[in-house]
Short mmCIF file of C-alpha atoms in Angstrom, two decimals:
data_model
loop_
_atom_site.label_atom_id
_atom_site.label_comp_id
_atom_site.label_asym_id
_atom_site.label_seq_id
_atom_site.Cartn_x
_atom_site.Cartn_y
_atom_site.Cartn_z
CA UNK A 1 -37.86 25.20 68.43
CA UNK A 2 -37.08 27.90 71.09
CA UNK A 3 -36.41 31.76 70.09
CA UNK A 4 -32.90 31.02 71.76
CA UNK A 5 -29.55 31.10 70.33
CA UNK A 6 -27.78 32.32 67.32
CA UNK A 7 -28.72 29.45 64.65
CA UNK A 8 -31.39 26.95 65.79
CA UNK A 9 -31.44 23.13 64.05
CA UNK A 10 -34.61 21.92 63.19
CA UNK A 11 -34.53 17.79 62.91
CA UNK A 12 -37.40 16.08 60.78
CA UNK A 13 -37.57 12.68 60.38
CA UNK A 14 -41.13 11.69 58.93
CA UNK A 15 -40.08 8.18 56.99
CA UNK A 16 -40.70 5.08 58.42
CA UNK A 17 -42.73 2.92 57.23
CA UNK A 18 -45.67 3.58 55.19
CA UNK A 19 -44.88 3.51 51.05
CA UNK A 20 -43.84 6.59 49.20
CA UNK A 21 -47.70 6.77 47.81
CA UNK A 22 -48.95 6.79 51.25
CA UNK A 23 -45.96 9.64 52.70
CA UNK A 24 -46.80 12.64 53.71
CA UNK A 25 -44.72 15.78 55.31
CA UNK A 26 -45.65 18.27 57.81
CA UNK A 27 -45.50 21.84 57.11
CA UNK A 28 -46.64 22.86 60.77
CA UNK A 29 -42.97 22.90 62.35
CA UNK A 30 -40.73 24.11 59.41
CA UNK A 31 -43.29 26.71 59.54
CA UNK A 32 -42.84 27.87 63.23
CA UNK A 33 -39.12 27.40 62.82
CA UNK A 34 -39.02 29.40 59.57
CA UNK A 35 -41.02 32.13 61.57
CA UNK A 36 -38.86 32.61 64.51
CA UNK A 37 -36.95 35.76 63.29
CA UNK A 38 -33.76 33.25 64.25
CA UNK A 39 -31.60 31.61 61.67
CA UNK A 40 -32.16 28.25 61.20
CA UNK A 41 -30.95 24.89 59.44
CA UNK A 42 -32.64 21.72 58.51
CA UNK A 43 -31.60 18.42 59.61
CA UNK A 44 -32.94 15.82 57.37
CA UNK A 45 -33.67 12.40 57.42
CA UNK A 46 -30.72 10.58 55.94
CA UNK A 47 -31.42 6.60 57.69
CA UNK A 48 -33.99 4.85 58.79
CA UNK A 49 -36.04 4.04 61.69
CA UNK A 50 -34.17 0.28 62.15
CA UNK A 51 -36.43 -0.10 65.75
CA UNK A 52 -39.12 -0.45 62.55
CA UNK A 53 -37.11 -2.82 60.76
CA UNK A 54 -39.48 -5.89 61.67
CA UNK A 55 -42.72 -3.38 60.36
CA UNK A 56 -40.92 -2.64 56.90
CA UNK A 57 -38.80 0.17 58.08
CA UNK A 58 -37.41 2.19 54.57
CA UNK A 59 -34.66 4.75 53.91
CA UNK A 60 -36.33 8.27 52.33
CA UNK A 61 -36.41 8.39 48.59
CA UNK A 62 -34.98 10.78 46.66
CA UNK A 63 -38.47 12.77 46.44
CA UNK A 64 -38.79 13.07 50.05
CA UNK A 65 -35.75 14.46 50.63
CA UNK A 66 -36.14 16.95 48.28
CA UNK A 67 -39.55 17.67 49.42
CA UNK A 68 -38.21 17.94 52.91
CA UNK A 69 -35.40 20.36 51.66
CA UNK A 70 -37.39 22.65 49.30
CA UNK A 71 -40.41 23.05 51.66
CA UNK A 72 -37.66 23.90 54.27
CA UNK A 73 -36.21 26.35 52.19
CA UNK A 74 -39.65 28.02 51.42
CA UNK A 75 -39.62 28.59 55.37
CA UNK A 76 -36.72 30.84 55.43
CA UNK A 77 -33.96 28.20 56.32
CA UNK A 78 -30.84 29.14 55.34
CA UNK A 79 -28.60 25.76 56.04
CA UNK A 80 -28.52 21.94 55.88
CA UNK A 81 -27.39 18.77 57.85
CA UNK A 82 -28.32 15.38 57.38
CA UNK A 83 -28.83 12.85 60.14
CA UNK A 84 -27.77 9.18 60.39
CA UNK A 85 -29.18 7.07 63.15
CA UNK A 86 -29.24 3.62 62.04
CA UNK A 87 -27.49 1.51 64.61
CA UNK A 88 -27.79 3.13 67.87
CA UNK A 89 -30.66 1.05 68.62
CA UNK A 90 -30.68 -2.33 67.78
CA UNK A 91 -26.39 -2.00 66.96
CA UNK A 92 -27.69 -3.22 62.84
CA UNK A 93 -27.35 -0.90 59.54
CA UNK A 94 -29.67 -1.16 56.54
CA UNK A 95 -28.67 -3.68 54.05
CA UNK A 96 -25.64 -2.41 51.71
CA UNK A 97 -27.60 -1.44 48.49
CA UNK A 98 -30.35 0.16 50.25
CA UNK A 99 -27.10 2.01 52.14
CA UNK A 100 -25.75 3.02 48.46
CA UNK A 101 -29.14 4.10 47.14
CA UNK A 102 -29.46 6.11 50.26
CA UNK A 103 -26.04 8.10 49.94
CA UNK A 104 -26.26 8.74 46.35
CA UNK A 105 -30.18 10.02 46.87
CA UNK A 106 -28.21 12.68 49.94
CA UNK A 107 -25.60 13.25 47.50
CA UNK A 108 -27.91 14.50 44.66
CA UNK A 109 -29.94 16.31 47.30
CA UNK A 110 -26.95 17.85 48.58
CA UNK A 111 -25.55 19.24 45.39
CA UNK A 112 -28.61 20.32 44.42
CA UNK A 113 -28.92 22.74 47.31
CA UNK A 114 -25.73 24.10 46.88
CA UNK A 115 -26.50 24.91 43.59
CA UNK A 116 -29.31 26.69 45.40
CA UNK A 117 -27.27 28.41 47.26
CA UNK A 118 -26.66 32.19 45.41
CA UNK A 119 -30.30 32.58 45.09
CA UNK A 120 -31.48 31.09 48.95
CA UNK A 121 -29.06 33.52 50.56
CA UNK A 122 -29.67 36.63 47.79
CA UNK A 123 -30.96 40.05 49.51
CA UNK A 124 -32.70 40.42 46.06
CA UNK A 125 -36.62 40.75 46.59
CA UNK A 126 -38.78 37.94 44.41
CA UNK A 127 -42.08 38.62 43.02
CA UNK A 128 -44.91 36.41 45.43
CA UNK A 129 -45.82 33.40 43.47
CA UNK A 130 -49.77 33.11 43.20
CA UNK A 131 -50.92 29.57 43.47
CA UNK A 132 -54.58 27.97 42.93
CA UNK A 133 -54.78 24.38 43.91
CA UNK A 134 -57.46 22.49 41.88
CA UNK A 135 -57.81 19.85 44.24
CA UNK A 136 -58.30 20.63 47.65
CA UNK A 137 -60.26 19.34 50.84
CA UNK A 138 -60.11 16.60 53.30
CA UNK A 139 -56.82 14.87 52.94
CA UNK A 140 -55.52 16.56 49.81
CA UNK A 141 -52.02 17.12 49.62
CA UNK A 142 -50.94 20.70 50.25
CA UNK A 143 -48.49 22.61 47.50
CA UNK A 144 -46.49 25.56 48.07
CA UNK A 145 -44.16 27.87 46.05
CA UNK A 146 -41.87 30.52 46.68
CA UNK A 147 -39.49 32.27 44.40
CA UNK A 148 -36.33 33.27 44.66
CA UNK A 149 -34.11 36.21 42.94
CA UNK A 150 -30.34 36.41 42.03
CA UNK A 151 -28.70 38.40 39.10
CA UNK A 152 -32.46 39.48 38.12
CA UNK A 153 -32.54 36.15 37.80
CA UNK A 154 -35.78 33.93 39.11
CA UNK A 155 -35.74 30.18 40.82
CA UNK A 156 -38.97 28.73 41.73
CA UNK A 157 -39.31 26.04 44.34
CA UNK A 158 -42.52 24.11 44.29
CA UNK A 159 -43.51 21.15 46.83
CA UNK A 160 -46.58 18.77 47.31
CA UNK A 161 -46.58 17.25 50.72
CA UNK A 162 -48.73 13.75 50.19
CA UNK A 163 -49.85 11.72 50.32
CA UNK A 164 -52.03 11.12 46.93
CA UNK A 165 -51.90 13.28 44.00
CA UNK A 166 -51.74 16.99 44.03
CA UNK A 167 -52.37 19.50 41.05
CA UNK A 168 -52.24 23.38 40.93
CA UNK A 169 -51.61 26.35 38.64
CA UNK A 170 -49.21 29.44 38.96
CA UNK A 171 -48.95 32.47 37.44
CA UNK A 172 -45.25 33.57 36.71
CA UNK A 173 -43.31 37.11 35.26
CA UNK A 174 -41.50 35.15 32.02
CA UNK A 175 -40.11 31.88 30.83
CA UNK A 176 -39.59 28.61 33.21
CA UNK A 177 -38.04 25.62 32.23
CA UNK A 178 -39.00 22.95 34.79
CA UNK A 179 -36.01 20.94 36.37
CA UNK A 180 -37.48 17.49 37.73
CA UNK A 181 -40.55 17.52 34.64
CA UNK A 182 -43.42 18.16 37.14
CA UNK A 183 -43.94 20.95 35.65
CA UNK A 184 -45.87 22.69 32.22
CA UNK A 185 -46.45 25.69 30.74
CA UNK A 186 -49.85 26.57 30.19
CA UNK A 187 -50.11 29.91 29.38
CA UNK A 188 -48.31 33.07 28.56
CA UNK A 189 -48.20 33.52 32.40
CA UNK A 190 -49.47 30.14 33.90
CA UNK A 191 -48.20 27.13 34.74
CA UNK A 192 -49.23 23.71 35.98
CA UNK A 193 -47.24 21.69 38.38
CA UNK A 194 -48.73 17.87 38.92
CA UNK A 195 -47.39 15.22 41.89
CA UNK A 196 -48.69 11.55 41.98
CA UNK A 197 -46.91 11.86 45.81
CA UNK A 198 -44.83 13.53 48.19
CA UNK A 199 -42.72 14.97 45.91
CA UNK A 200 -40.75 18.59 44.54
CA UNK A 201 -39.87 20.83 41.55
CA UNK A 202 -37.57 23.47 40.64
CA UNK A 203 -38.42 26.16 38.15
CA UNK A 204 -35.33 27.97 36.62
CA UNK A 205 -36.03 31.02 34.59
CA UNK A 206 -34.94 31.47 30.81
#
């Protein structure tokens, strides 16, 4: 990204072809972007890599994307796009149920965001989220948070970026009901999100 323009695009496309246990996503560049003092959208990965297709090339689950989503959102960006670049290549698209799986998964993604939407483009200041990470170190996932207010209301994004299993405790103002079941209430105040992978949650307050 460049600190040109009116509303920059950043495009991510991390899937290719290691297994969802073995995924991971980089913060490093949704972090510049998000930092830029420029608006800017995501473009996601919605296809896969077919010049991989002899290597096991895959489509991004539905946990990916939403990782990919969320931990964009946590970096200030403000709109989405989703890219398809499956034939340009090698002039072949994924197989037809891997196509379905992969449109519903955007679809899902897609509503879910606009849903979203009131509380990612409030003015309403949220409360910082703190965050402890019990497992930490060489090649531990990394999980952020970031809250969100609308109406006095509170949405919490949460994301673990892979690959392997990533566990950490928040303290929160109130009640949360978790979305996606990632994460528990432990506490008048805490809270413990869990991720076997590459993976996302969505807090909603009661």
């Amino acid at each position: 990204c460049c600190k040109t323009g009116d509303i920059l695009s950043y495009d991510y496309y991390p899937v290719r072809t290691v297994p969802l246990e073995k995924q991971t996503i980089d913060y490093y560049d949704l972090r510049y972007a998000g930092a830029l003092g420029v608006p800017h959208w995501f473009t996601a990965q919605a296809m896969q890599w077919t010049r991989d297709r002899a290597k096991g090339a895959r489509s991004p689950q539905i946990q990916e994307l939403r990782a990919m989503c969320f931990a964009a959102l946590i970096f200030n960006c403000k709109g989405f796009m989703f890219y398809s670049y499956p034939s340009m290549l090698e002039l072949i698209d994924i197989d037809e149920a891997e196509g379905i799986q992969l449109w519903s998964n955007i679809q899902t993604i897609a509503k879910e965001l606009s849903q979203l939407s009131e509380w990612i483009l409030s003015l309403e200041k949220a409360p910082a989220v703190k965050i402890k990470q019990n497992n930490t170190g060489d090649g531990a996932p990394a999980v952020l948070a970031r809250a969100f207010m609308a109406g006095n209301k509170m949405k919490v994004l949460l994301v673990s970026n892979g690959p392997g299993a990533a566990d950490a405790i928040l303290e929160l103002p109130g009640n949360f009901r978790s979305v996606h079941g990632l994460t528990t209430k432990t506490g008048q105040r805490t809270y413990r999100f869990q991720a076997k992978y590459v993976t996302a949650d969505l807090l909603v307050q009661e």
